[in-house]
Amino acid sequence: GDTIFAVSSGHGRCGVAVIRTSGPGSRGALRSLTGHPELPPPRVLALRRIHDPVTAEALDRGLVVWFPGPRSFTGEDCAELHVHGGPAVVSGVLQALGRLPGLRPAEPGEFTRRAFHHGKLDLTAAEGLGDLIRAETEAQRRQALRQMEGELGQLYQRWSETLTQALAHLEACIDFSEDDNVEEEVLSQGEGYQGVETGLGHAISAILSPPQHPSCSLAAVDAAVRTLEQEIGSHLQDGRRGELLRGGVRAVIAGPPNVGKSSLLNLLCQRPAAIVSPVAGTTRDVVEVHLNIGGYPLVLSDTAGLRDATDPVEQEGVSRARDRLRQADLVLAVLDAAAVPTEPAGLGATLGSLLPPTAPPCILVLNKADLLQGGRGALHDTCACGDSLPPTTLLSCQTGEGLDHLLELLARQLAQLCGDPLSGSPTLTQSRHSLHLGGCVAALARYEPERRRDLGMAAERLRLARRHLGCITGHVGAEDILDIIFRDFCVGK
């Protein structure tokens, strides 16, 4: 029953700040601060002078908007005050709201949490909203907007409805003896299944046709469960594209000492983020920067040179570099262009000795191209025609030669790793989705063996699978994960 308020437009000096309230006291708060007994028409901006209701002091003149529930973001009565964004103005309005009885400052994510509780969005849409607020690249924005608009939740809800339908048929088979026909009224016709993907749609159609004998219904349920298991399994095998796009592709600059790894980091981020020195082994710890390459997020790490070090501190640096290599999604392998073989076989052998056998996708950067003499042409040919090599480019961190080609290769690799967020079905974006979908697939995999032994246990497997899907969208078992989801939201959203 509390009414909450917070700045919803971010903090700091700005032209306009938006202060939002939500709850049963929003109507009275708007009347008190504007001094108008009549509220403006719903969802229409109105210019009002804003006063402190206790001292009657004028605080600002701004625009106010009234959103009566349930047609509001949270589903409750809401009001917004669009005031000038100076810290003194914002602080004065917040203090005035805080003096009103029944109002309190909002906790992080509380507006979105109330929207979830009032059925305005499910948990996947709430997570998409949080991702949209934090999005730093175009690809992240596209993926987050698609999830916030409900595409991922609709996919999971459709699967949940399929399981509900299959469970209804299975329980009908349990309830009726083998000598009885299953009445048509027992089986839902499920109009919402029209347009379901081919394969699963066929299986559902078989379920939706009322059988003349329970065994017919069981065969249709078996087919639907198998098809659903395959679809969810395929959804899980997406190469973590959605998670990579959401959190950023982790790329590691690796190579021997003194080949220009730190210079490459500085060149890509256009600032002196790492110390550059002609002394081999300067970099000891991992230096990390966040970049936007072609609209895709990249978390780039500079690491110590890979060699058999004798100094204890450098040994620790090399150990950390190898750990980062094992965790990386992409490697930028840097070699000295003037010191490598010019033929593809020799260059491949040099690269193989540097990286572990299970290394992630790689871009080979041959740095110090400005120092090349007669071998430039041969290396150019190797970069262009070395089919046995990863994408390879010549680069000079000193002059910037080859930077455009490297950025092109990087953007191409990132697009391959993250995929197009606007094409195909929506992708997984959260590790908790993967966890519950894995539990759902495991329950479906045990359905058929259980059905041969005990229909009751088979039905329990379908209930468990449906429960896992419900935990993702928040339709069941949501309370224990709400704090985890909403705690990272900013105050006022």
Tab-separated table of C-alpha atoms in Angstrom:
chain	number	residue	atom	x	y	z
A	1	GLY	CA	0.000	0.000	0.000
A	2	ASP	CA	2.997	2.354	0.092
A	3	THR	CA	3.441	5.051	-2.522
A	4	ILE	CA	7.002	5.230	-3.780
A	5	PHE	CA	8.905	8.012	-5.527
A	6	ALA	CA	12.305	8.425	-7.167
A	7	VAL	CA	14.191	10.225	-9.916
A	8	SER	CA	13.695	8.112	-13.040
A	9	SER	CA	15.896	10.048	-15.472
A	10	GLY	CA	19.323	9.523	-13.954
A	11	HIS	CA	21.323	11.703	-11.602
A	12	GLY	CA	23.535	14.725	-12.088
A	13	ARG	CA	23.013	18.180	-13.549
A	14	CYS	CA	20.833	18.084	-16.687
A	15	GLY	CA	18.210	20.076	-18.551
A	16	VAL	CA	15.192	18.057	-17.418
A	17	ALA	CA	14.744	15.542	-14.611
A	18	VAL	CA	11.773	13.171	-14.357
A	19	ILE	CA	10.508	12.333	-10.867
A	20	ARG	CA	8.024	9.471	-10.727
A	21	THR	CA	5.565	8.293	-8.097
A	22	SER	CA	3.584	5.049	-8.010
A	23	GLY	CA	0.912	3.920	-5.579
A	24	PRO	CA	-2.433	4.989	-4.096
A	25	GLY	CA	-1.002	8.280	-2.822
A	26	SER	CA	0.081	9.519	-6.267
A	27	ARG	CA	-3.188	11.410	-6.835
A	28	GLY	CA	-2.934	13.295	-3.552
A	29	ALA	CA	0.790	13.952	-4.003
A	30	LEU	CA	0.236	15.551	-7.405
A	31	ARG	CA	-2.563	17.724	-6.020
A	32	SER	CA	-0.457	18.763	-3.017
A	33	LEU	CA	2.614	19.761	-5.025
A	34	THR	CA	0.725	21.616	-7.778
A	35	GLY	CA	-1.957	23.189	-5.614
A	36	HIS	CA	-4.626	22.216	-8.161
A	37	PRO	CA	-7.662	20.294	-6.933
A	38	GLU	CA	-8.274	19.029	-10.451
A	39	LEU	CA	-5.772	16.669	-12.029
A	40	PRO	CA	-4.803	17.134	-15.688
A	41	PRO	CA	-6.415	14.705	-18.175
A	42	PRO	CA	-4.750	11.260	-18.103
A	43	ARG	CA	-1.532	10.980	-20.122
A	44	VAL	CA	-1.595	14.683	-21.106
A	45	LEU	CA	1.282	17.009	-20.182
A	46	ALA	CA	0.246	20.074	-18.197
A	47	LEU	CA	2.343	23.067	-17.135
A	48	ARG	CA	2.165	23.631	-13.385
A	49	ARG	CA	3.982	25.579	-10.690
A	50	ILE	CA	5.345	23.122	-8.115
A	51	HIS	CA	5.311	24.063	-4.418
A	52	ASP	CA	6.468	22.561	-1.158
A	53	PRO	CA	3.159	21.486	0.465
A	54	VAL	CA	4.458	22.290	3.964
A	55	THR	CA	6.123	25.694	3.475
A	56	ALA	CA	4.178	26.722	0.325
A	57	GLU	CA	7.515	27.768	-1.177
A	58	ALA	CA	7.716	27.628	-4.973
A	59	LEU	CA	10.218	24.968	-6.037
A	60	ASP	CA	10.008	25.046	-9.835
A	61	ARG	CA	7.683	25.330	-12.791
A	62	GLY	CA	7.474	22.192	-14.898
A	63	LEU	CA	5.314	19.662	-16.683
A	64	VAL	CA	3.241	17.062	-14.854
A	65	VAL	CA	1.582	13.898	-16.173
A	66	TRP	CA	-1.127	11.778	-14.535
A	67	PHE	CA	-1.342	8.012	-15.257
A	68	PRO	CA	-4.338	6.444	-13.478
A	69	GLY	CA	-4.044	2.707	-12.922
A	70	PRO	CA	-4.195	0.164	-14.359
A	71	ARG	CA	-3.102	1.953	-17.554
A	72	SER	CA	0.356	2.823	-16.293
A	73	PHE	CA	3.815	1.280	-16.262
A	74	THR	CA	3.350	-0.310	-12.835
A	75	GLY	CA	-0.401	-0.915	-13.104
A	76	GLU	CA	-0.940	1.465	-10.151
A	77	ASP	CA	-1.807	5.156	-10.053
A	78	CYS	CA	1.341	6.963	-11.223
A	79	ALA	CA	2.426	10.571	-11.623
A	80	GLU	CA	5.464	12.169	-13.197
A	81	LEU	CA	6.953	15.598	-12.621
A	82	HIS	CA	9.245	16.900	-15.370
A	83	VAL	CA	11.307	19.577	-13.616
A	84	HIS	CA	14.544	21.389	-14.341
A	85	GLY	CA	17.485	19.098	-13.688
A	86	GLY	CA	19.532	21.220	-11.326
A	87	PRO	CA	20.540	19.362	-8.141
A	88	ALA	CA	18.829	21.925	-5.885
A	89	VAL	CA	15.520	21.676	-7.776
A	90	VAL	CA	15.522	17.885	-7.784
A	91	SER	CA	16.501	17.713	-4.111
A	92	GLY	CA	13.771	20.183	-3.159
A	93	VAL	CA	11.037	18.224	-4.975
A	94	LEU	CA	12.199	14.918	-3.477
A	95	GLN	CA	12.215	16.401	0.026
A	96	ALA	CA	8.715	17.773	-0.533
A	97	LEU	CA	7.465	14.341	-1.606
A	98	GLY	CA	9.136	12.750	1.393
A	99	ARG	CA	7.179	15.011	3.784
A	100	LEU	CA	3.838	13.729	2.492
A	101	PRO	CA	2.252	10.952	4.589
A	102	GLY	CA	2.337	7.481	3.028
A	103	LEU	CA	5.165	8.248	0.572
A	104	ARG	CA	8.672	6.832	0.738
A	105	PRO	CA	11.714	6.648	-1.573
A	106	ALA	CA	11.695	3.697	-3.974
A	107	GLU	CA	14.162	0.855	-3.660
A	108	PRO	CA	16.285	-0.195	-6.672
A	109	GLY	CA	14.047	-1.764	-9.300
A	110	GLU	CA	10.871	-1.330	-7.267
A	111	PHE	CA	8.878	0.301	-10.068
A	112	THR	CA	9.629	-2.622	-12.392
A	113	ARG	CA	8.948	-5.113	-9.611
A	114	ARG	CA	5.489	-3.606	-9.094
A	115	ALA	CA	4.903	-3.808	-12.845
A	116	PHE	CA	5.737	-7.518	-12.669
A	117	HIS	CA	3.405	-8.102	-9.713
A	118	HIS	CA	0.558	-6.371	-11.549
A	119	GLY	CA	1.054	-8.491	-14.665
A	120	LYS	CA	2.430	-5.720	-16.852
A	121	LEU	CA	5.456	-7.788	-17.832
A	122	ASP	CA	6.990	-11.171	-17.016
A	123	LEU	CA	10.470	-11.767	-15.651
A	124	THR	CA	12.105	-12.126	-19.062
A	125	ALA	CA	10.656	-8.763	-20.115
A	126	ALA	CA	11.832	-7.224	-16.827
A	127	GLU	CA	15.337	-8.552	-17.468
A	128	GLY	CA	15.163	-7.152	-20.988
A	129	LEU	CA	14.262	-3.748	-19.562
A	130	GLY	CA	17.262	-3.892	-17.240
A	131	ASP	CA	19.501	-4.856	-20.159
A	132	LEU	CA	18.081	-1.992	-22.224
A	133	ILE	CA	18.960	0.510	-19.489
A	134	ARG	CA	22.525	-0.843	-19.370
A	135	ALA	CA	22.953	-1.301	-23.153
A	136	GLU	CA	26.083	0.390	-24.509
A	137	THR	CA	26.081	-0.820	-28.129
A	138	GLU	CA	23.540	-0.993	-30.927
A	139	ALA	CA	23.459	-4.803	-30.918
A	140	GLN	CA	22.857	-4.873	-27.161
A	141	ARG	CA	20.025	-2.369	-27.546
A	142	ARG	CA	18.357	-4.428	-30.270
A	143	GLN	CA	18.537	-7.647	-28.286
A	144	ALA	CA	17.310	-6.017	-25.059
A	145	LEU	CA	14.421	-4.254	-26.799
A	146	ARG	CA	13.313	-7.480	-28.431
A	147	GLN	CA	13.323	-9.273	-25.070
A	148	MET	CA	11.605	-6.382	-23.283
A	149	GLU	CA	8.799	-6.499	-25.853
A	150	GLY	CA	8.111	-10.075	-24.805
A	151	GLU	CA	9.395	-12.290	-27.636
A	152	LEU	CA	11.464	-14.526	-25.366
A	153	GLY	CA	8.690	-14.785	-22.793
A	154	GLN	CA	6.165	-15.656	-25.504
A	155	LEU	CA	8.393	-18.486	-26.734
A	156	TYR	CA	8.703	-19.959	-23.233
A	157	GLN	CA	5.006	-19.460	-22.550
A	158	ARG	CA	4.127	-21.331	-25.746
A	159	TRP	CA	6.293	-24.249	-24.627
A	160	SER	CA	4.638	-24.154	-21.202
A	161	GLU	CA	1.190	-24.285	-22.810
A	162	THR	CA	2.288	-27.290	-24.866
A	163	LEU	CA	3.348	-29.074	-21.679
A	164	THR	CA	0.053	-28.155	-20.014
A	165	GLN	CA	-1.856	-29.637	-22.933
A	166	ALA	CA	0.234	-32.815	-22.932
A	167	LEU	CA	-0.168	-33.158	-19.168
A	168	ALA	CA	-3.954	-32.804	-19.475
A	169	HIS	CA	-4.053	-35.697	-21.939
A	170	LEU	CA	-1.760	-37.836	-19.827
A	171	GLU	CA	-3.863	-37.288	-16.739
A	172	ALA	CA	-6.990	-38.068	-18.756
A	173	CYS	CA	-5.416	-41.414	-19.655
A	174	ILE	CA	-4.675	-42.013	-15.978
A	175	ASP	CA	-8.206	-41.093	-14.866
A	176	PHE	CA	-10.059	-43.279	-17.390
A	177	SER	CA	-9.779	-47.028	-17.653
A	178	GLU	CA	-8.624	-48.699	-20.841
A	179	ASP	CA	-12.192	-49.772	-21.615
A	180	ASP	CA	-13.546	-46.219	-21.525
A	181	ASN	CA	-13.312	-43.582	-24.216
A	182	VAL	CA	-11.874	-40.217	-23.271
A	183	GLU	CA	-14.669	-37.693	-23.475
A	184	GLU	CA	-14.140	-34.826	-25.871
A	185	GLU	CA	-14.863	-32.289	-23.124
A	186	VAL	CA	-11.827	-33.544	-21.177
A	187	LEU	CA	-9.461	-32.406	-23.916
A	188	SER	CA	-8.915	-28.697	-24.470
A	189	GLN	CA	-9.058	-27.543	-28.046
A	190	GLY	CA	-6.217	-25.054	-27.426
A	191	GLU	CA	-6.920	-22.310	-29.996
A	192	GLY	CA	-3.749	-20.532	-28.919
A	193	TYR	CA	-1.594	-23.135	-30.602
A	194	GLN	CA	-2.275	-21.927	-34.122
A	195	GLY	CA	0.929	-20.789	-35.785
A	196	VAL	CA	3.234	-22.907	-33.639
A	197	GLU	CA	6.387	-24.005	-35.421
A	198	THR	CA	6.299	-26.906	-37.849
A	199	GLY	CA	7.088	-30.194	-36.121
A	200	LEU	CA	5.824	-29.172	-32.709
A	201	GLY	CA	2.656	-27.877	-34.358
A	202	HIS	CA	2.026	-31.265	-35.961
A	203	ALA	CA	2.496	-33.025	-32.645
A	204	ILE	CA	0.145	-30.607	-30.925
A	205	SER	CA	-2.437	-31.079	-33.659
A	206	ALA	CA	-2.355	-34.792	-32.946
A	207	ILE	CA	-2.963	-34.076	-29.267
A	208	LEU	CA	-5.762	-31.624	-29.970
A	209	SER	CA	-7.750	-34.185	-31.958
A	210	PRO	CA	-9.799	-36.032	-29.322
A	211	PRO	CA	-8.719	-39.679	-29.354
A	212	GLN	CA	-11.090	-42.632	-29.315
A	213	HIS	CA	-8.848	-44.551	-26.952
A	214	PRO	CA	-6.300	-43.529	-24.297
A	215	SER	CA	-3.463	-45.280	-26.136
A	216	CYS	CA	-3.991	-42.922	-29.084
A	217	SER	CA	-3.668	-39.956	-26.745
A	218	LEU	CA	-0.476	-41.395	-25.227
A	219	ALA	CA	1.136	-41.733	-28.643
A	220	ALA	CA	0.356	-38.093	-29.392
A	221	VAL	CA	1.697	-36.975	-26.010
A	222	ASP	CA	4.900	-38.950	-26.599
A	223	ALA	CA	5.383	-37.280	-29.970
A	224	ALA	CA	4.763	-33.796	-28.566
A	225	VAL	CA	7.193	-34.343	-25.670
A	226	ARG	CA	9.931	-35.643	-27.986
A	227	THR	CA	9.514	-32.693	-30.350
A	228	LEU	CA	9.509	-30.201	-27.495
A	229	GLU	CA	12.643	-31.781	-26.028
A	230	GLN	CA	14.398	-31.370	-29.385
A	231	GLU	CA	13.316	-27.729	-29.749
A	232	ILE	CA	14.433	-26.729	-26.281
A	233	GLY	CA	17.708	-28.615	-26.803
A	234	SER	CA	18.321	-26.679	-30.020
A	235	HIS	CA	17.511	-23.439	-28.227
A	236	LEU	CA	20.152	-24.271	-25.619
A	237	GLN	CA	22.783	-25.052	-28.273
A	238	ASP	CA	23.096	-21.454	-29.484
A	239	GLY	CA	26.806	-20.968	-28.763
A	240	ARG	CA	25.957	-18.563	-25.894
A	241	ARG	CA	25.286	-15.856	-28.477
A	242	GLY	CA	22.759	-13.964	-26.360
A	243	GLU	CA	24.920	-14.117	-23.237
A	244	LEU	CA	28.001	-12.951	-25.156
A	245	LEU	CA	26.095	-10.029	-26.616
A	246	ARG	CA	24.639	-9.083	-23.254
A	247	GLY	CA	27.884	-9.231	-21.267
A	248	GLY	CA	30.453	-8.547	-23.988
A	249	VAL	CA	32.790	-10.876	-25.867
A	250	ARG	CA	35.903	-11.527	-23.792
A	251	ALA	CA	38.944	-11.112	-26.033
A	252	VAL	CA	42.567	-11.591	-24.965
A	253	ILE	CA	45.641	-10.094	-26.595
A	254	ALA	CA	48.272	-12.831	-26.372
A	255	GLY	CA	51.765	-13.307	-27.710
A	256	PRO	CA	55.458	-13.385	-26.825
A	257	PRO	CA	57.024	-10.462	-24.947
A	258	ASN	CA	57.771	-7.202	-26.764
A	259	VAL	CA	55.689	-7.807	-29.898
A	260	GLY	CA	53.414	-4.794	-29.337
A	261	LYS	CA	50.485	-6.222	-27.359
A	262	SER	CA	50.142	-3.165	-25.105
A	263	SER	CA	50.583	-0.867	-28.100
A	264	LEU	CA	47.731	-2.711	-29.816
A	265	LEU	CA	45.489	-2.236	-26.768
A	266	ASN	CA	46.255	1.490	-26.720
A	267	LEU	CA	45.668	1.772	-30.471
A	268	LEU	CA	42.259	0.100	-30.259
A	269	CYS	CA	41.009	2.118	-27.298
A	270	GLN	CA	42.678	5.354	-28.494
A	271	ARG	CA	44.226	6.164	-25.131
A	272	PRO	CA	47.301	5.114	-23.111
A	273	ALA	CA	45.545	2.405	-21.102
A	274	ALA	CA	48.636	0.196	-20.805
A	275	ILE	CA	52.307	1.026	-20.201
A	276	VAL	CA	54.422	0.630	-23.332
A	277	SER	CA	58.168	-0.010	-22.998
A	278	PRO	CA	60.904	-1.503	-25.177
A	279	VAL	CA	61.862	-3.662	-22.189
A	280	ALA	CA	60.458	-7.188	-22.572
A	281	GLY	CA	58.131	-8.317	-19.786
A	282	THR	CA	56.818	-4.866	-18.819
A	283	THR	CA	53.207	-6.050	-18.587
A	284	ARG	CA	52.709	-8.203	-15.502
A	285	ASP	CA	49.024	-7.883	-14.599
A	286	VAL	CA	45.939	-8.031	-16.835
A	287	VAL	CA	44.770	-4.662	-18.222
A	288	GLU	CA	41.118	-4.660	-19.309
A	289	VAL	CA	39.118	-2.164	-21.406
A	290	HIS	CA	35.554	-2.151	-22.782
A	291	LEU	CA	35.124	-1.302	-26.472
A	292	ASN	CA	32.340	-0.953	-29.029
A	293	ILE	CA	33.391	-2.614	-32.291
A	294	GLY	CA	30.867	-2.460	-35.109
A	295	GLY	CA	27.997	-2.170	-32.629
A	296	TYR	CA	29.110	-5.236	-30.645
A	297	PRO	CA	30.539	-5.121	-27.092
A	298	LEU	CA	34.136	-6.243	-26.628
A	299	VAL	CA	35.941	-6.715	-23.305
A	300	LEU	CA	39.604	-6.624	-24.344
A	301	SER	CA	42.437	-7.750	-22.049
A	302	ASP	CA	46.154	-7.121	-22.444
A	303	THR	CA	48.258	-9.843	-20.820
A	304	ALA	CA	51.846	-10.623	-19.983
A	305	GLY	CA	54.111	-11.996	-22.710
A	306	LEU	CA	54.024	-15.785	-22.950
A	307	ARG	CA	57.447	-17.228	-22.202
A	308	ASP	CA	59.298	-19.318	-19.615
A	309	ALA	CA	59.938	-16.548	-17.099
A	310	THR	CA	62.383	-16.754	-14.202
A	311	ASP	CA	61.243	-13.699	-12.251
A	312	PRO	CA	58.527	-14.700	-9.712
A	313	VAL	CA	56.380	-11.632	-10.469
A	314	GLU	CA	56.557	-12.222	-14.209
A	315	GLN	CA	55.776	-15.908	-13.660
A	316	GLU	CA	52.565	-14.880	-11.910
A	317	GLY	CA	51.761	-12.557	-14.830
A	318	VAL	CA	52.278	-15.364	-17.353
A	319	SER	CA	50.104	-17.670	-15.251
A	320	ARG	CA	47.297	-15.094	-15.240
A	321	ALA	CA	47.684	-14.641	-18.992
A	322	ARG	CA	47.238	-18.377	-19.577
A	323	ASP	CA	44.177	-18.391	-17.287
A	324	ARG	CA	42.624	-15.579	-19.348
A	325	LEU	CA	43.360	-17.517	-22.522
A	326	ARG	CA	41.421	-20.490	-21.221
A	327	GLN	CA	38.438	-18.269	-20.353
A	328	ALA	CA	38.481	-16.162	-23.528
A	329	ASP	CA	35.852	-16.136	-26.263
A	330	LEU	CA	38.280	-14.662	-28.814
A	331	VAL	CA	42.076	-14.351	-29.040
A	332	LEU	CA	44.101	-11.659	-30.767
A	333	ALA	CA	47.407	-13.467	-31.251
A	334	VAL	CA	50.175	-10.911	-31.840
A	335	LEU	CA	53.498	-11.809	-33.466
A	336	ASP	CA	56.441	-9.753	-34.734
A	337	ALA	CA	55.989	-9.546	-38.509
A	338	ALA	CA	59.745	-9.175	-38.997
A	339	ALA	CA	60.536	-12.355	-37.053
A	340	VAL	CA	58.029	-14.929	-38.329
A	341	PRO	CA	58.197	-17.395	-41.251
A	342	THR	CA	56.632	-16.021	-44.408
A	343	GLU	CA	55.086	-19.298	-45.626
A	344	PRO	CA	51.699	-20.444	-44.208
A	345	ALA	CA	52.987	-23.746	-42.785
A	346	GLY	CA	55.769	-22.138	-40.779
A	347	LEU	CA	53.540	-19.308	-39.589
A	348	GLY	CA	50.879	-21.809	-38.511
A	349	ALA	CA	53.449	-23.799	-36.560
A	350	THR	CA	54.624	-20.651	-34.765
A	351	LEU	CA	51.044	-19.782	-33.836
A	352	GLY	CA	50.336	-23.354	-32.691
A	353	SER	CA	53.273	-23.274	-30.304
A	354	LEU	CA	51.873	-20.122	-28.732
A	355	LEU	CA	48.213	-21.077	-28.124
A	356	PRO	CA	46.717	-24.071	-26.286
A	357	PRO	CA	45.182	-26.836	-28.442
A	358	THR	CA	41.647	-25.903	-27.337
A	359	ALA	CA	42.045	-22.178	-27.986
A	360	PRO	CA	38.907	-20.187	-28.919
A	361	PRO	CA	38.508	-18.436	-32.291
A	362	CYS	CA	41.580	-16.408	-33.157
A	363	ILE	CA	42.698	-13.389	-35.201
A	364	LEU	CA	46.401	-13.389	-36.048
A	365	VAL	CA	47.953	-9.912	-35.937
A	366	LEU	CA	51.412	-9.538	-37.497
A	367	ASN	CA	52.595	-6.321	-35.872
A	368	LYS	CA	55.560	-4.056	-36.724
A	369	ALA	CA	54.765	-4.179	-40.444
A	370	ASP	CA	56.607	-0.862	-40.829
A	371	LEU	CA	59.884	-2.711	-40.115
A	372	LEU	CA	59.446	-5.216	-42.925
A	373	GLN	CA	61.901	-5.155	-45.774
A	374	GLY	CA	61.857	-7.711	-48.594
A	375	GLY	CA	59.388	-10.132	-46.968
A	376	ARG	CA	56.403	-7.740	-47.045
A	377	GLY	CA	55.039	-9.158	-50.315
A	378	ALA	CA	55.335	-12.760	-49.160
A	379	LEU	CA	53.538	-12.005	-45.874
A	380	HIS	CA	50.810	-10.123	-47.752
A	381	ASP	CA	50.240	-13.231	-49.863
A	382	THR	CA	50.217	-15.429	-46.758
A	383	CYS	CA	47.624	-13.191	-45.063
A	384	ALA	CA	45.418	-13.287	-48.155
A	385	CYS	CA	45.754	-16.944	-49.148
A	386	GLY	CA	46.711	-18.853	-46.006
A	387	ASP	CA	43.680	-21.160	-45.820
A	388	SER	CA	45.222	-23.120	-42.945
A	389	LEU	CA	45.557	-19.951	-40.869
A	390	PRO	CA	42.942	-18.001	-38.889
A	391	PRO	CA	42.012	-14.532	-40.199
A	392	THR	CA	45.360	-12.751	-40.473
A	393	THR	CA	46.343	-9.137	-40.967
A	394	LEU	CA	49.490	-7.033	-41.132
A	395	LEU	CA	49.536	-4.097	-38.718
A	396	SER	CA	51.792	-1.306	-37.591
A	397	CYS	CA	50.874	0.092	-34.191
A	398	GLN	CA	53.464	2.780	-34.848
A	399	THR	CA	51.883	4.181	-38.016
A	400	GLY	CA	48.329	2.806	-37.806
A	401	GLU	CA	48.727	0.885	-41.083
A	402	GLY	CA	46.291	-2.056	-41.212
A	403	LEU	CA	44.048	-0.818	-38.398
A	404	ASP	CA	40.959	-0.598	-40.605
A	405	HIS	CA	41.436	-4.181	-41.784
A	406	LEU	CA	41.878	-5.392	-38.200
A	407	LEU	CA	38.679	-3.618	-37.115
A	408	GLU	CA	36.874	-5.235	-40.045
A	409	LEU	CA	38.107	-8.684	-39.000
A	410	LEU	CA	37.138	-7.991	-35.391
A	411	ALA	CA	33.626	-6.857	-36.342
A	412	ARG	CA	33.195	-9.955	-38.513
A	413	GLN	CA	34.255	-12.294	-35.701
A	414	LEU	CA	32.026	-10.533	-33.164
A	415	ALA	CA	29.046	-10.751	-35.495
A	416	GLN	CA	29.712	-14.471	-35.916
A	417	LEU	CA	29.995	-15.048	-32.163
A	418	CYS	CA	26.970	-12.916	-31.169
A	419	GLY	CA	24.748	-13.379	-34.212
A	420	ASP	CA	22.152	-10.931	-35.475
A	421	PRO	CA	19.869	-10.017	-32.535
A	422	LEU	CA	17.024	-9.190	-34.928
A	423	SER	CA	16.938	-12.428	-36.927
A	424	GLY	CA	15.577	-15.853	-36.007
A	425	SER	CA	14.049	-16.795	-32.705
A	426	PRO	CA	15.165	-14.858	-29.591
A	427	THR	CA	18.326	-16.162	-27.933
A	428	LEU	CA	19.224	-16.977	-24.344
A	429	THR	CA	20.540	-13.959	-22.472
A	430	GLN	CA	20.775	-15.127	-18.852
A	431	SER	CA	22.564	-18.022	-17.203
A	432	ARG	CA	19.459	-18.680	-15.084
A	433	HIS	CA	17.494	-19.296	-18.300
A	434	SER	CA	20.041	-21.917	-19.325
A	435	LEU	CA	19.885	-23.515	-15.887
A	436	HIS	CA	16.096	-23.912	-15.910
A	437	LEU	CA	15.935	-24.954	-19.558
A	438	GLY	CA	18.555	-27.613	-18.819
A	439	GLY	CA	16.365	-28.864	-15.960
A	440	CYS	CA	13.347	-28.832	-18.283
A	441	VAL	CA	15.152	-30.903	-20.939
A	442	ALA	CA	16.386	-33.365	-18.289
A	443	ALA	CA	12.821	-33.847	-17.031
A	444	LEU	CA	11.523	-34.371	-20.583
A	445	ALA	CA	14.295	-36.879	-21.292
A	446	ARG	CA	13.114	-39.005	-18.353
A	447	TYR	CA	9.466	-38.821	-19.362
A	448	GLU	CA	9.377	-41.747	-21.813
A	449	PRO	CA	11.250	-44.274	-19.624
A	450	GLU	CA	8.978	-43.325	-16.722
A	451	ARG	CA	5.829	-43.662	-18.876
A	452	ARG	CA	6.669	-47.264	-19.703
A	453	ARG	CA	6.758	-48.028	-15.972
A	454	ASP	CA	4.336	-45.608	-14.311
A	455	LEU	CA	2.040	-42.995	-15.855
A	456	GLY	CA	1.927	-41.106	-12.565
A	457	MET	CA	5.690	-40.642	-12.507
A	458	ALA	CA	5.654	-39.625	-16.181
A	459	ALA	CA	3.077	-36.942	-15.384
A	460	GLU	CA	5.316	-35.702	-12.575
A	461	ARG	CA	8.161	-35.286	-15.089
A	462	LEU	CA	5.943	-33.063	-17.232
A	463	ARG	CA	4.955	-31.036	-14.155
A	464	LEU	CA	8.625	-30.571	-13.273
A	465	ALA	CA	9.472	-29.489	-16.823
A	466	ARG	CA	6.604	-26.988	-16.792
A	467	ARG	CA	7.726	-25.689	-13.393
A	468	HIS	CA	11.201	-24.970	-14.788
A	469	LEU	CA	9.698	-22.961	-17.641
A	470	GLY	CA	7.464	-21.101	-15.205
A	471	CYS	CA	10.476	-20.140	-13.090
A	472	ILE	CA	11.969	-18.360	-16.108
A	473	THR	CA	8.913	-16.225	-16.823
A	474	GLY	CA	7.881	-15.840	-13.177
A	475	HIS	CA	4.566	-17.656	-13.445
A	476	VAL	CA	5.609	-20.140	-10.756
A	477	GLY	CA	8.267	-20.152	-8.079
A	478	ALA	CA	9.169	-16.510	-8.598
A	479	GLU	CA	9.565	-15.190	-5.059
A	480	ASP	CA	12.978	-16.706	-4.392
A	481	ILE	CA	14.551	-15.087	-7.467
A	482	LEU	CA	12.876	-11.667	-7.530
A	483	ASP	CA	15.495	-10.023	-5.306
A	484	ILE	CA	18.307	-11.354	-7.517
A	485	ILE	CA	16.707	-9.988	-10.689
A	486	PHE	CA	15.691	-6.547	-9.458
A	487	ARG	CA	18.593	-5.706	-7.139
A	488	ASP	CA	20.782	-4.574	-10.067
A	489	PHE	CA	18.173	-2.109	-11.373
A	490	CYS	CA	18.795	1.574	-10.826
A	491	VAL	CA	16.639	3.486	-8.362
A	492	GLY	CA	13.594	4.951	-10.095
A	493	LYS	CA	12.981	2.142	-12.582
